[in-house]
Every structure is written in C-alpha cells, then in structure tokens.
Amino acid sequence: MRPKVGHIQFLNCLPLYYGLVKSSALLDIELIKGTPTELNSLLINGDLDISPISSIEYARHHQTLLLFPEFTVSSDGAVKSIILISPYPIEKLSGKRVALTNTSSTSHVLLKFIMNEGYGIEPDYITCQPDLKRMLSNADAALLIGDIALKYYVNSEGFYLYDLGLEWKKLTGRKMVYAVWAVNRKFAEIKSELCKYVFEIFKKSMEHSMRHLTEIAEYASRWEPFSRDFLTKYFASLRFNFSQDYREGLIHFYKVAKEIGELKEVPELEFVNINYIYKKNKVGPLR
C-alpha cells in the first residue's frame, strides 16, 4: 500500500518536498498536489492519509486528525507570501469590500483578526479566484497567498501592501503557524508503520533541504520569476518546525479565532506518537 500524501503546490512548501525528489522516496508514496483549500477538503473527507492542512481547518476537524510533531509552515514575523494588497491604506477599508482568495482558510481568519483588533475596522468580505485584476474589479482590496502573493510582494508599485505575518507579530508578539501536517486518525491507528515511514522520509527531506537552501533556490529560479538570491532569503525566512514557541503561537491564534466567532472551541494539539511506534517496532512487526 502506498500512502496518499498531499502536496501544496506553492514555493513555500518546496523545502519540505525537495529532498523527497532527491532520495527517490516519491516512488513509495502517492503524492497528490493541490491548493491548501483542495488538500484540506481531501484530508477531511478521508481521500488523503497524510497532508498539510490549514491550521484553522485542523482546529475545526481535530477530532478526526492527529498532528505530525515536527512539520509546519510558519514564520516569526514577515512571511512575504500572505499579503493584503490595496490601492487604499488599510485604515480606509472600513465598510469597503475585501476579496479573499479561495485557496486559503487560515489567512481569512488571520486577516479578520488583524482588521478587527489591529485597525478597528470591519470590511465586507467576498471570496474569489486568486486573480488580482478581477478581485479589484469587484472589491477595494485583495488577500492573496502563495506564489501570486510573492509576485506582488516583489513588485507592489501603486499599492499599499500588508504582510499578515508581520501584522500578527506586531499585534500579538507571537509566532504564527499557517499550516500543519496532519494524519487521519484511522490511518494512524491501522497503518502506524506507514505513518512512521512517511514521517521519517519527510524529516530526512527537511534536513537535506536545510543544508541545501541555495541549491533549492537555484533549482526553483529556473522556472519562477524570482532570482536565486531572493528565493534563498525567502526560504531562509520561513520556519518549518513545530517547537514550543510555535505551538504557543498557534494556541493563541485559536483563542483569538474563537473570540471572533471563527472557532467553536480551542482544541488541544494532539500528535501522532512517533516514539511509541518506534518502541513497538523494536518488539515485533506492525500490521
């Protein structure tokens, strides 16, 4: 059985997958590509075994999911690829229309919190395909994520630009987790050895990538409209671990999401017990 594993097709996830290509580990898993919204739906519906998922969607569906302990897409301040872009200063957007990209979930809640708590404004929100020209034909500002956001981050001439990672840091002083890696509980229980295997190859991939960020940036710059130097700095500015300070930042995000009505409850972070799987393997094969 090849586990079905999700893959976000954004540059910000490339370091997590680059090592898989180099090690030929992709032959052992069924990699399914998609936007964060598409992968959220596939994992929640049981069509994926393991996948990155928007951190807010993990909270909404934590009863059926377990977390991998070491992988996230996070930042400590500026993230560069989650931005609000507007021809108006953000303070002037109260009562105006803001278009949200339909490829994301966490950023929607994050923007609403920043708008409400940081600037005291409540725009009207609509959801759209991530096309800035079309978004701004129907709204006064636009929320973009991923590679298209990175494109406008590099060149936002004529617009006001707000980096949501930086805005979160200014407002709360905390680190921000945008996506986590989650496993369907049933898969983790029945196929624990495959769970451990996928965890191990991702960990090796990440360790390889952290040693070769310039090589990854060179590789990506061959087809992306960004220079090697820019991508090297971009990858280095992202965080992919799930250390205690990032866990605390995520719980704080869940608390504010509950306060603004985006969550019914603040979930505990419940992890796949990789160490337990290791111990079981020492006494015999798993089924």
mmCIF file of C-alpha atoms in Angstrom:
data_model
loop_
_atom_site.group_PDB
_atom_site.id
_atom_site.type_symbol
_atom_site.label_atom_id
_atom_site.label_comp_id
_atom_site.label_asym_id
_atom_site.label_seq_id
_atom_site.Cartn_x
_atom_site.Cartn_y
_atom_site.Cartn_z
ATOM 1 C CA MET A 1 0.000 0.000 0.000
ATOM 2 C CA ARG A 2 1.310 3.447 -0.928
ATOM 3 C CA PRO A 3 0.059 6.103 1.496
ATOM 4 C CA LYS A 4 -1.770 9.012 -0.122
ATOM 5 C CA VAL A 5 0.087 12.196 0.797
ATOM 6 C CA GLY A 6 -0.892 15.791 -0.018
ATOM 7 C CA HIS A 7 1.461 18.356 -1.539
ATOM 8 C CA ILE A 8 0.804 22.122 -1.582
ATOM 9 C CA GLN A 9 1.966 23.490 -4.925
ATOM 10 C CA PHE A 10 3.461 26.680 -3.527
ATOM 11 C CA LEU A 11 7.110 27.626 -3.326
ATOM 12 C CA ASN A 12 6.839 27.919 0.458
ATOM 13 C CA CYS A 13 6.495 24.125 0.682
ATOM 14 C CA LEU A 14 9.304 23.273 -1.741
ATOM 15 C CA PRO A 15 11.927 22.740 1.013
ATOM 16 C CA LEU A 16 9.683 20.109 2.602
ATOM 17 C CA TYR A 17 9.450 18.094 -0.617
ATOM 18 C CA TYR A 18 12.740 18.764 -2.401
ATOM 19 C CA GLY A 19 14.610 16.066 -0.505
ATOM 20 C CA LEU A 20 11.937 13.509 -1.406
ATOM 21 C CA VAL A 21 12.764 14.021 -5.073
ATOM 22 C CA LYS A 22 16.494 13.684 -4.423
ATOM 23 C CA SER A 23 16.084 10.463 -2.444
ATOM 24 C CA SER A 24 13.564 8.850 -4.834
ATOM 25 C CA ALA A 25 11.213 8.447 -1.840
ATOM 26 C CA LEU A 26 8.340 9.621 -4.042
ATOM 27 C CA LEU A 27 8.219 6.117 -5.512
ATOM 28 C CA ASP A 28 6.938 4.853 -2.156
ATOM 29 C CA ILE A 29 4.072 7.316 -1.696
ATOM 30 C CA GLU A 30 1.194 8.553 -3.830
ATOM 31 C CA LEU A 31 1.702 12.313 -3.948
ATOM 32 C CA ILE A 32 -1.443 14.334 -4.638
ATOM 33 C CA LYS A 33 -0.981 18.004 -5.474
ATOM 34 C CA GLY A 34 -3.389 20.848 -4.833
ATOM 35 C CA THR A 35 -4.059 24.219 -3.267
ATOM 36 C CA PRO A 36 -4.420 24.411 0.516
ATOM 37 C CA THR A 37 -8.221 24.521 0.174
ATOM 38 C CA GLU A 38 -8.272 21.459 -2.108
ATOM 39 C CA LEU A 39 -5.994 19.440 0.190
ATOM 40 C CA ASN A 40 -7.983 20.493 3.260
ATOM 41 C CA SER A 41 -11.097 19.010 1.727
ATOM 42 C CA LEU A 42 -9.387 15.792 0.574
ATOM 43 C CA LEU A 43 -7.857 15.127 4.004
ATOM 44 C CA ILE A 44 -11.029 15.927 5.937
ATOM 45 C CA ASN A 45 -13.075 13.670 3.638
ATOM 46 C CA GLY A 46 -10.618 10.781 4.050
ATOM 47 C CA ASP A 47 -9.329 10.902 0.479
ATOM 48 C CA LEU A 48 -5.798 11.592 1.768
ATOM 49 C CA ASP A 49 -3.978 9.726 4.547
ATOM 50 C CA ILE A 50 -1.460 12.441 5.400
ATOM 51 C CA SER A 51 -1.337 16.041 4.244
ATOM 52 C CA PRO A 52 -0.504 19.610 5.045
ATOM 53 C CA ILE A 53 -3.710 21.292 6.185
ATOM 54 C CA SER A 54 -4.534 24.909 7.006
ATOM 55 C CA SER A 55 -4.003 25.308 10.740
ATOM 56 C CA ILE A 56 -7.531 26.688 11.220
ATOM 57 C CA GLU A 57 -9.009 23.635 9.466
ATOM 58 C CA TYR A 58 -7.075 21.293 11.750
ATOM 59 C CA ALA A 59 -8.764 23.054 14.670
ATOM 60 C CA ARG A 60 -12.197 22.662 13.096
ATOM 61 C CA HIS A 61 -11.658 18.934 12.466
ATOM 62 C CA HIS A 62 -9.241 17.922 15.219
ATOM 63 C CA GLN A 63 -11.492 15.059 16.372
ATOM 64 C CA THR A 64 -10.593 13.028 13.254
ATOM 65 C CA LEU A 65 -6.961 14.143 12.818
ATOM 66 C CA LEU A 66 -3.588 13.800 14.530
ATOM 67 C CA LEU A 67 -0.601 16.093 14.029
ATOM 68 C CA PHE A 68 2.905 15.264 12.881
ATOM 69 C CA PRO A 69 5.168 16.691 15.590
ATOM 70 C CA GLU A 70 7.861 18.463 13.543
ATOM 71 C CA PHE A 71 6.421 19.970 10.358
ATOM 72 C CA THR A 72 4.623 23.262 9.751
ATOM 73 C CA VAL A 73 4.719 26.293 7.505
ATOM 74 C CA SER A 74 5.318 29.138 9.934
ATOM 75 C CA SER A 75 7.010 32.495 10.355
ATOM 76 C CA ASP A 76 8.396 34.686 13.093
ATOM 77 C CA GLY A 77 7.278 37.976 11.589
ATOM 78 C CA ALA A 78 7.178 38.663 7.841
ATOM 79 C CA VAL A 79 6.039 35.719 5.696
ATOM 80 C CA LYS A 80 6.085 37.567 2.324
ATOM 81 C CA SER A 81 3.575 35.208 0.654
ATOM 82 C CA ILE A 82 0.403 36.092 2.603
ATOM 83 C CA ILE A 83 -0.492 39.695 1.863
ATOM 84 C CA LEU A 84 -3.301 42.201 1.761
ATOM 85 C CA ILE A 85 -2.866 44.453 -1.247
ATOM 86 C CA SER A 86 -4.898 47.599 -1.734
ATOM 87 C CA PRO A 87 -4.939 50.928 -3.525
ATOM 88 C CA TYR A 88 -6.095 52.394 -0.179
ATOM 89 C CA PRO A 89 -4.404 52.477 3.226
ATOM 90 C CA ILE A 90 -5.833 49.733 5.418
ATOM 91 C CA GLU A 91 -7.371 52.324 7.766
ATOM 92 C CA LYS A 92 -9.608 53.461 4.882
ATOM 93 C CA LEU A 93 -11.110 49.996 4.252
ATOM 94 C CA SER A 94 -13.848 50.132 6.896
ATOM 95 C CA GLY A 95 -17.166 49.442 5.196
ATOM 96 C CA LYS A 96 -15.404 48.703 1.910
ATOM 97 C CA ARG A 97 -15.253 45.314 0.191
ATOM 98 C CA VAL A 98 -12.262 42.989 0.583
ATOM 99 C CA ALA A 99 -11.797 39.994 -1.724
ATOM 100 C CA LEU A 100 -10.365 36.842 -0.114
ATOM 101 C CA THR A 101 -8.540 34.246 -2.193
ATOM 102 C CA ASN A 102 -10.460 30.984 -2.352
ATOM 103 C CA THR A 103 -7.245 28.951 -1.985
ATOM 104 C CA SER A 104 -6.775 29.532 1.740
ATOM 105 C CA SER A 105 -8.514 29.268 5.136
ATOM 106 C CA THR A 106 -6.086 30.300 7.868
ATOM 107 C CA SER A 107 -5.335 33.628 6.201
ATOM 108 C CA HIS A 108 -9.055 34.535 6.142
ATOM 109 C CA VAL A 109 -9.277 34.291 9.933
ATOM 110 C CA LEU A 110 -5.911 35.965 10.379
ATOM 111 C CA LEU A 111 -6.941 38.945 8.223
ATOM 112 C CA LYS A 112 -10.271 39.353 10.029
ATOM 113 C CA PHE A 113 -8.485 39.381 13.385
ATOM 114 C CA ILE A 114 -5.935 41.935 12.160
ATOM 115 C CA MET A 115 -8.654 44.130 10.673
ATOM 116 C CA ASN A 116 -10.804 43.991 13.809
ATOM 117 C CA GLU A 117 -8.238 44.059 16.593
ATOM 118 C CA GLY A 118 -5.367 45.847 14.907
ATOM 119 C CA TYR A 119 -7.194 48.535 12.997
ATOM 120 C CA GLY A 120 -10.733 48.543 14.445
ATOM 121 C CA ILE A 121 -12.407 48.133 11.067
ATOM 122 C CA GLU A 122 -14.960 45.697 9.648
ATOM 123 C CA PRO A 123 -14.982 45.466 5.856
ATOM 124 C CA ASP A 124 -17.384 43.340 3.828
ATOM 125 C CA TYR A 125 -15.712 40.148 2.636
ATOM 126 C CA ILE A 126 -16.204 38.208 -0.569
ATOM 127 C CA THR A 127 -14.336 35.116 -1.799
ATOM 128 C CA CYS A 128 -12.784 34.981 -5.278
ATOM 129 C CA GLN A 129 -10.352 33.186 -7.523
ATOM 130 C CA PRO A 130 -6.805 34.489 -6.885
ATOM 131 C CA ASP A 131 -6.628 36.953 -9.776
ATOM 132 C CA LEU A 132 -5.742 40.432 -8.545
ATOM 133 C CA LYS A 133 -7.205 42.329 -11.506
ATOM 134 C CA ARG A 134 -10.548 40.543 -11.206
ATOM 135 C CA MET A 135 -10.528 40.759 -7.413
ATOM 136 C CA LEU A 136 -10.037 44.511 -7.519
ATOM 137 C CA SER A 137 -12.766 44.894 -10.147
ATOM 138 C CA ASN A 138 -15.219 43.632 -7.502
ATOM 139 C CA ALA A 139 -13.571 44.829 -4.305
ATOM 140 C CA ASP A 140 -11.384 47.559 -2.828
ATOM 141 C CA ALA A 141 -8.582 45.288 -1.554
ATOM 142 C CA ALA A 142 -7.474 41.705 -2.012
ATOM 143 C CA LEU A 143 -5.991 38.951 0.154
ATOM 144 C CA LEU A 144 -3.504 36.785 -1.745
ATOM 145 C CA ILE A 145 -1.416 33.799 -0.676
ATOM 146 C CA GLY A 146 1.288 31.643 -2.206
ATOM 147 C CA ASP A 147 3.290 32.323 -5.329
ATOM 148 C CA ILE A 148 0.959 35.004 -6.705
ATOM 149 C CA ALA A 149 1.272 36.877 -3.402
ATOM 150 C CA LEU A 150 5.039 36.569 -3.610
ATOM 151 C CA LYS A 151 4.927 38.089 -7.102
ATOM 152 C CA TYR A 152 3.153 41.199 -5.801
ATOM 153 C CA TYR A 153 5.331 41.287 -2.698
ATOM 154 C CA VAL A 154 8.305 41.792 -5.011
ATOM 155 C CA ASN A 155 6.528 44.489 -7.029
ATOM 156 C CA SER A 156 3.608 46.259 -5.340
ATOM 157 C CA GLU A 157 4.131 49.595 -7.048
ATOM 158 C CA GLY A 158 0.977 51.704 -6.830
ATOM 159 C CA PHE A 159 -0.487 49.667 -3.960
ATOM 160 C CA TYR A 160 -0.350 49.534 -0.193
ATOM 161 C CA LEU A 161 0.900 46.146 0.920
ATOM 162 C CA TYR A 162 0.434 44.478 4.313
ATOM 163 C CA ASP A 163 2.297 41.284 5.260
ATOM 164 C CA LEU A 164 -0.022 39.293 7.537
ATOM 165 C CA GLY A 165 2.829 37.525 9.320
ATOM 166 C CA LEU A 166 4.345 40.869 10.202
ATOM 167 C CA GLU A 167 0.974 42.318 11.230
ATOM 168 C CA TRP A 168 0.340 39.298 13.522
ATOM 169 C CA LYS A 169 3.771 39.720 15.116
ATOM 170 C CA LYS A 170 3.198 43.449 15.692
ATOM 171 C CA LEU A 171 -0.213 42.809 17.219
ATOM 172 C CA THR A 172 0.497 39.795 19.454
ATOM 173 C CA GLY A 173 4.296 39.482 19.693
ATOM 174 C CA ARG A 174 3.917 35.804 18.766
ATOM 175 C CA LYS A 175 4.986 33.431 16.022
ATOM 176 C CA MET A 176 2.421 32.256 13.505
ATOM 177 C CA VAL A 177 1.668 28.765 12.168
ATOM 178 C CA TYR A 178 -0.189 28.819 8.841
ATOM 179 C CA ALA A 179 -0.237 25.111 8.023
ATOM 180 C CA VAL A 180 0.369 21.891 9.938
ATOM 181 C CA TRP A 181 0.890 18.294 8.785
ATOM 182 C CA ALA A 182 -1.930 16.009 9.865
ATOM 183 C CA VAL A 183 -2.799 12.318 9.652
ATOM 184 C CA ASN A 184 -6.253 10.774 9.593
ATOM 185 C CA ARG A 185 -6.686 9.061 12.979
ATOM 186 C CA LYS A 186 -7.976 5.844 11.443
ATOM 187 C CA PHE A 187 -4.949 5.623 9.138
ATOM 188 C CA ALA A 188 -2.592 6.346 12.072
ATOM 189 C CA GLU A 189 -4.188 3.540 14.088
ATOM 190 C CA ILE A 190 -4.355 0.899 11.358
ATOM 191 C CA LYS A 191 -1.192 1.766 9.396
ATOM 192 C CA SER A 192 1.098 3.100 12.069
ATOM 193 C CA GLU A 193 4.224 1.727 10.384
ATOM 194 C CA LEU A 194 3.410 3.688 7.200
ATOM 195 C CA CYS A 195 2.819 6.737 9.348
ATOM 196 C CA LYS A 196 6.279 6.381 10.807
ATOM 197 C CA TYR A 197 7.786 5.816 7.353
ATOM 198 C CA VAL A 198 6.264 8.996 5.909
ATOM 199 C CA PHE A 199 7.374 10.954 8.968
ATOM 200 C CA GLU A 200 10.943 9.673 8.547
ATOM 201 C CA ILE A 201 11.241 10.488 4.845
ATOM 202 C CA PHE A 202 9.847 13.986 5.398
ATOM 203 C CA LYS A 203 12.259 14.536 8.265
ATOM 204 C CA LYS A 204 15.192 13.434 6.113
ATOM 205 C CA SER A 205 13.906 15.618 3.280
ATOM 206 C CA MET A 206 13.744 18.649 5.554
ATOM 207 C CA GLU A 207 17.216 18.022 6.989
ATOM 208 C CA HIS A 208 18.604 17.732 3.456
ATOM 209 C CA SER A 209 16.829 20.897 2.324
ATOM 210 C CA MET A 210 18.028 22.988 5.251
ATOM 211 C CA ARG A 211 21.598 22.147 4.203
ATOM 212 C CA HIS A 212 20.933 22.997 0.548
ATOM 213 C CA LEU A 213 18.696 26.096 0.503
ATOM 214 C CA THR A 214 20.831 27.848 -2.118
ATOM 215 C CA GLU A 215 20.659 24.769 -4.357
ATOM 216 C CA ILE A 216 16.853 24.686 -3.986
ATOM 217 C CA ALA A 217 16.637 28.395 -4.761
ATOM 218 C CA GLU A 218 18.772 27.877 -7.886
ATOM 219 C CA TYR A 219 16.546 24.955 -8.918
ATOM 220 C CA ALA A 220 13.321 26.944 -8.449
ATOM 221 C CA SER A 221 14.615 30.130 -10.079
ATOM 222 C CA ARG A 222 14.899 28.276 -13.419
ATOM 223 C CA TRP A 223 11.142 28.489 -13.961
ATOM 224 C CA GLU A 224 9.916 31.001 -11.389
ATOM 225 C CA PRO A 225 10.033 34.817 -11.881
ATOM 226 C CA PHE A 226 12.281 35.236 -8.843
ATOM 227 C CA SER A 227 16.037 35.435 -8.553
ATOM 228 C CA ARG A 228 18.100 32.807 -6.758
ATOM 229 C CA ASP A 229 19.146 35.334 -4.125
ATOM 230 C CA PHE A 230 15.560 36.376 -3.413
ATOM 231 C CA LEU A 231 14.399 32.768 -3.092
ATOM 232 C CA THR A 232 17.325 31.883 -0.829
ATOM 233 C CA LYS A 233 16.337 34.687 1.532
ATOM 234 C CA TYR A 234 12.643 33.763 1.239
ATOM 235 C CA PHE A 235 13.215 30.109 2.156
ATOM 236 C CA ALA A 236 15.522 31.130 4.996
ATOM 237 C CA SER A 237 12.851 33.457 6.402
ATOM 238 C CA LEU A 238 10.230 30.690 6.624
ATOM 239 C CA ARG A 239 10.049 28.269 9.527
ATOM 240 C CA PHE A 240 9.055 24.622 9.159
ATOM 241 C CA ASN A 241 9.473 23.239 12.670
ATOM 242 C CA PHE A 242 6.870 22.937 15.430
ATOM 243 C CA SER A 243 8.805 23.893 18.539
ATOM 244 C CA GLN A 244 7.145 25.010 21.751
ATOM 245 C CA ASP A 245 7.059 28.709 20.895
ATOM 246 C CA TYR A 246 5.265 27.976 17.609
ATOM 247 C CA ARG A 247 2.799 25.701 19.421
ATOM 248 C CA GLU A 248 2.076 28.544 21.851
ATOM 249 C CA GLY A 249 1.593 30.946 18.946
ATOM 250 C CA LEU A 250 -0.849 28.527 17.327
ATOM 251 C CA ILE A 251 -2.897 28.084 20.510
ATOM 252 C CA HIS A 252 -3.057 31.871 20.842
ATOM 253 C CA PHE A 253 -4.323 32.075 17.261
ATOM 254 C CA TYR A 254 -7.040 29.548 18.105
ATOM 255 C CA LYS A 255 -8.072 31.609 21.131
ATOM 256 C CA VAL A 256 -8.490 34.772 19.091
ATOM 257 C CA ALA A 257 -10.279 32.807 16.358
ATOM 258 C CA LYS A 258 -12.775 31.638 18.982
ATOM 259 C CA GLU A 259 -13.181 35.194 20.265
ATOM 260 C CA ILE A 260 -14.122 36.480 16.810
ATOM 261 C CA GLY A 261 -16.509 33.576 16.170
ATOM 262 C CA GLU A 262 -14.360 31.558 13.749
ATOM 263 C CA LEU A 263 -13.957 28.539 16.082
ATOM 264 C CA LYS A 264 -16.399 26.869 18.437
ATOM 265 C CA GLU A 265 -13.640 25.644 20.767
ATOM 266 C CA VAL A 266 -9.895 25.831 21.239
ATOM 267 C CA PRO A 267 -8.552 22.331 20.533
ATOM 268 C CA GLU A 268 -5.607 20.628 22.165
ATOM 269 C CA LEU A 269 -2.689 19.878 19.846
ATOM 270 C CA GLU A 270 -2.762 16.093 19.645
ATOM 271 C CA PHE A 271 0.223 14.425 17.979
ATOM 272 C CA VAL A 272 0.998 11.084 16.407
ATOM 273 C CA ASN A 273 3.209 9.318 18.943
ATOM 274 C CA ILE A 274 6.200 8.560 16.748
ATOM 275 C CA ASN A 275 8.284 7.373 19.713
ATOM 276 C CA TYR A 276 5.584 4.839 20.612
ATOM 277 C CA ILE A 277 5.685 3.484 17.062
ATOM 278 C CA TYR A 278 9.463 3.154 17.322
ATOM 279 C CA LYS A 279 9.120 1.188 20.559
ATOM 280 C CA LYS A 280 6.519 -1.114 19.046
ATOM 281 C CA ASN A 281 8.805 -1.828 16.118
ATOM 282 C CA LYS A 282 11.527 -2.998 18.496
ATOM 283 C CA VAL A 283 9.381 -5.850 19.772
ATOM 284 C CA GLY A 284 7.949 -7.033 16.501
ATOM 285 C CA PRO A 285 6.474 -6.117 13.129
ATOM 286 C CA LEU A 286 3.443 -3.889 12.960
ATOM 287 C CA ARG A 287 0.337 -4.535 10.976
#
